[in-house]
Structures are given as C-alpha cells and as structure tokens.
mmCIF file of C-alpha atoms in Angstrom:
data_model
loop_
_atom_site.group_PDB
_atom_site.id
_atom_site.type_symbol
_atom_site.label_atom_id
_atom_site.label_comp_id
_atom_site.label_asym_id
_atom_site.label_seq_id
_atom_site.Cartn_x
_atom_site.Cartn_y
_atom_site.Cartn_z
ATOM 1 C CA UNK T 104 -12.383 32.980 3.618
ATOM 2 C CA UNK T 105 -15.559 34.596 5.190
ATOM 3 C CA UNK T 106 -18.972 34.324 4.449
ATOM 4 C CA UNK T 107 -19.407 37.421 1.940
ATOM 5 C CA UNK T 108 -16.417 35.547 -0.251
ATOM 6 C CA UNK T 109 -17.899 31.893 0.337
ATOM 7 C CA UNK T 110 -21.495 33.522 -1.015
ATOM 8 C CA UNK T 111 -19.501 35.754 -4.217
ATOM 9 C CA UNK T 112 -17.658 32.809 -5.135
ATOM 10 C CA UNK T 113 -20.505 30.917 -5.273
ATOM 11 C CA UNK T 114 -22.831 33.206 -6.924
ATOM 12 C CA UNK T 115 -19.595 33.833 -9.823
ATOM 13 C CA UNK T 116 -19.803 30.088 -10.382
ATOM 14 C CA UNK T 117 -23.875 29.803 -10.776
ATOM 15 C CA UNK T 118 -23.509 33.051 -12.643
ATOM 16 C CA UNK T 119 -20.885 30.839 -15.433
ATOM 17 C CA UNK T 120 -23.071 28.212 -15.312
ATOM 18 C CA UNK T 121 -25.890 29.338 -16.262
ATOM 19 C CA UNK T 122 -24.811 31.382 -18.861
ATOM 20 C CA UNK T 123 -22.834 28.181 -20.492
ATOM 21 C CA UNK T 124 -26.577 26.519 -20.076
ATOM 22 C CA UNK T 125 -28.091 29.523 -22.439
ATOM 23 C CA UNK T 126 -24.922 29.160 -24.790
ATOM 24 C CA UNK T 127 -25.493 25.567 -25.196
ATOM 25 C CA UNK T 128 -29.352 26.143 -25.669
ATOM 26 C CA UNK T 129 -29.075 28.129 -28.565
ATOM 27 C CA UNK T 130 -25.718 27.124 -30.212
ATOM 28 C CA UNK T 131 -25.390 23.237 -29.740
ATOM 29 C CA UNK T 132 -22.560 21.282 -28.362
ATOM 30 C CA UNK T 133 -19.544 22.174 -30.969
ATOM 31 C CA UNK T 134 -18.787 18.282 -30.850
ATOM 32 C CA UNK T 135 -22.111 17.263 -32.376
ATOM 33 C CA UNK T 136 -21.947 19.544 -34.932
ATOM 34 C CA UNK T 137 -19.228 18.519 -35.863
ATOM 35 C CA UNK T 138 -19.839 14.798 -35.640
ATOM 36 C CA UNK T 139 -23.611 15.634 -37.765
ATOM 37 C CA UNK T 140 -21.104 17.517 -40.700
ATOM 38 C CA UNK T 141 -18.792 14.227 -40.996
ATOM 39 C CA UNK T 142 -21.975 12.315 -41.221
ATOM 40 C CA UNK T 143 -23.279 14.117 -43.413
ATOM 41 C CA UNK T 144 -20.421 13.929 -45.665
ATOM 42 C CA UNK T 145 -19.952 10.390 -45.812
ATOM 43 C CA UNK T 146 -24.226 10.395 -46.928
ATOM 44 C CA UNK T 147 -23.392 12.506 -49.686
ATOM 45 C CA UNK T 148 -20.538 10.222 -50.740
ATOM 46 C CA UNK T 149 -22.270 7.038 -50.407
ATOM 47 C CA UNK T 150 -25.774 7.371 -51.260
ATOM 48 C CA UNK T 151 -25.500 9.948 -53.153
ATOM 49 C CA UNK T 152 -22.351 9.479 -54.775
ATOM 50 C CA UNK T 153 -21.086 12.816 -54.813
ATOM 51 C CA UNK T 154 -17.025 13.082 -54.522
ATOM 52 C CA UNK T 155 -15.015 14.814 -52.274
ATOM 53 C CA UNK T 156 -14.097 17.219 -55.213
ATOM 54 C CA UNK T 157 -17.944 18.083 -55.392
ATOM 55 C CA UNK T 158 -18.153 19.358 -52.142
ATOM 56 C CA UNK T 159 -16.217 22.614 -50.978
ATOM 57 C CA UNK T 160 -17.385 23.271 -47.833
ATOM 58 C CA UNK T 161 -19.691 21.623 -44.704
ATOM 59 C CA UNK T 162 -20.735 22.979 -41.684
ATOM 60 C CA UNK T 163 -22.307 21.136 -38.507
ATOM 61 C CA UNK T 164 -25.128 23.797 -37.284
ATOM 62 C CA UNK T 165 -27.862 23.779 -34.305
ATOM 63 C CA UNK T 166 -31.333 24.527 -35.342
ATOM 64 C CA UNK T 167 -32.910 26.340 -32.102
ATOM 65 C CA UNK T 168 -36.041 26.087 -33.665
ATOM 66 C CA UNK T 169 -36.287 22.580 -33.913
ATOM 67 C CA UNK T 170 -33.625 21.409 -31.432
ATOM 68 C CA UNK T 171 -31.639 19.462 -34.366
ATOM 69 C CA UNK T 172 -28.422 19.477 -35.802
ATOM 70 C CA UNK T 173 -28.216 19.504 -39.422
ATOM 71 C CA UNK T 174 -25.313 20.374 -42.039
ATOM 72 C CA UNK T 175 -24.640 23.018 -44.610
ATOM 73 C CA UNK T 176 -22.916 22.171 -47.502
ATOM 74 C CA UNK T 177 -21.680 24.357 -50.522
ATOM 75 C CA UNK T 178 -20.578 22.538 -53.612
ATOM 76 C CA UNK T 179 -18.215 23.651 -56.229
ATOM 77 C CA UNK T 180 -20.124 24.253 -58.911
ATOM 78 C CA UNK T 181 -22.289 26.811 -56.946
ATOM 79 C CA UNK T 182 -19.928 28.289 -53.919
ATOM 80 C CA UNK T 183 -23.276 30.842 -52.745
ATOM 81 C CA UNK T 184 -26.084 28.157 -52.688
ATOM 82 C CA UNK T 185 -26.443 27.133 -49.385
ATOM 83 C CA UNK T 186 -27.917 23.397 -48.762
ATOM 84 C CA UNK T 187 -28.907 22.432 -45.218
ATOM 85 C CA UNK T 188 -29.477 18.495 -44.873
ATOM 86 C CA UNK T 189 -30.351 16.422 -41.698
ATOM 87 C CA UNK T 190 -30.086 12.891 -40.716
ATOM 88 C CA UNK T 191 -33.034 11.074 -40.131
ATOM 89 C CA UNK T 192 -32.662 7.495 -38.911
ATOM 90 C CA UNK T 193 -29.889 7.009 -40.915
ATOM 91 C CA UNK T 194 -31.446 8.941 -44.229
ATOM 92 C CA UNK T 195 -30.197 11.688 -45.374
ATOM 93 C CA UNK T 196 -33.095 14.332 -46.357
ATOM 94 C CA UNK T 197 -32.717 18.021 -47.688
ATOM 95 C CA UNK T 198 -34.394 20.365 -45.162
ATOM 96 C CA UNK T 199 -33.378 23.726 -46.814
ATOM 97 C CA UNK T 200 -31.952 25.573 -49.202
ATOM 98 C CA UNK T 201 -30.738 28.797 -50.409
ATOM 99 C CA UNK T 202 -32.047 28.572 -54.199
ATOM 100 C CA UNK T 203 -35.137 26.072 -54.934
ATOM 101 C CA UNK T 204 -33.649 26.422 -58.641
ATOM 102 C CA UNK T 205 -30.022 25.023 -57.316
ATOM 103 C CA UNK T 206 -28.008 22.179 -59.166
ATOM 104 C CA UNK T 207 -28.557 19.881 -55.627
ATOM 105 C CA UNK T 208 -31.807 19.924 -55.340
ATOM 106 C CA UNK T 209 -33.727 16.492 -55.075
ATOM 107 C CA UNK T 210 -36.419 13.880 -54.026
ATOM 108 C CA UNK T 211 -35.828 14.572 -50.360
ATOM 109 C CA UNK T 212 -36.813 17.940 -50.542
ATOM 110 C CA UNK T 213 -40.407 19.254 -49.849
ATOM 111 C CA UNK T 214 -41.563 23.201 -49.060
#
C-alpha cells in the first residue's frame, strides 16, 4: 500500500470515529438506556406498586441537556401522556411530564 492509501485509510477511520463520538454525545449508549427503562420499571412496580398491566409502554432516553438517562413511560389508562422519570440514588423521582393534570402525577414531581 503507499503512502496516499496508508494516510486515506487512516483519515476514513478518524473520520468514523469521530462521528460515532458525536452520535454517542447526543444519543446515549443504547445499552444504558435500556438498562435505566428496566430500572425504571421494576421502581414503578415496587415502590410504587403499579402492575405490569398499568404500564404499556417504557422507553430508556438520553437527556443531552443534562447528560442523564431517564425513562418514559405511558400507562394504559392514558396511552398520550408522556411521563419521564429518573433514578436518583436509587429513588425514583418524576422529572417531566406531558400533562401536569395526568392520572401519574405525584410527590416527586416539582416545576
């Protein structure tokens, strides 16, 4: 190989690094989010004694803002409220929501 394809090579693998870096940076490891929405889950089930048949969907996300991973959950009873909750040494707190006026709001969660 000569130089010119030693230095493109080189520069095409830099080049896919550094754009995985930036995808990571503002989307999260897909792992972790993951792992965050199956913690999540079992908080809701356990201390706050929700059931499985509560809960229709959860979603591991990465806030960019505040370099956290949280979960989004939609219940049953209300499929289009979104709730975003976060782990907090081991304490699960209600960050966000989609309607203030929702069915799942509670103690953990301040504007």
């Amino acid at each position: 190989m000569n130089r010119k394809g030693i230095i493109l090579v080189i520069g095409a693998v830099l080049l896919i690094l550094v754009i995985g870096y930036v995808y990571l940076s503002f989307n999260g490891y897909p792992q972790k989010k993951s792992d965050i929405a199956k913690e999540v889950q079992t908080s809701l089930l356990n201390q706050r004694s929700y059931t499985s048949d509560d809960i229709m969907k959860i979603e591991g996300v990465y806030s960019f803002k505040n370099k956290k991973y949280q979960a989004t959950v939609n219940f049953k009873d209300e499929p289009n409220v979104n709730y975003t909750y976060e782990l907090n040494n081991g304490k699960l707190k209600l960050i966000e929501t989609s309607n203030i006026h929702g069915k799942h709001m509670d103690e953990t969660f301040s504007n």
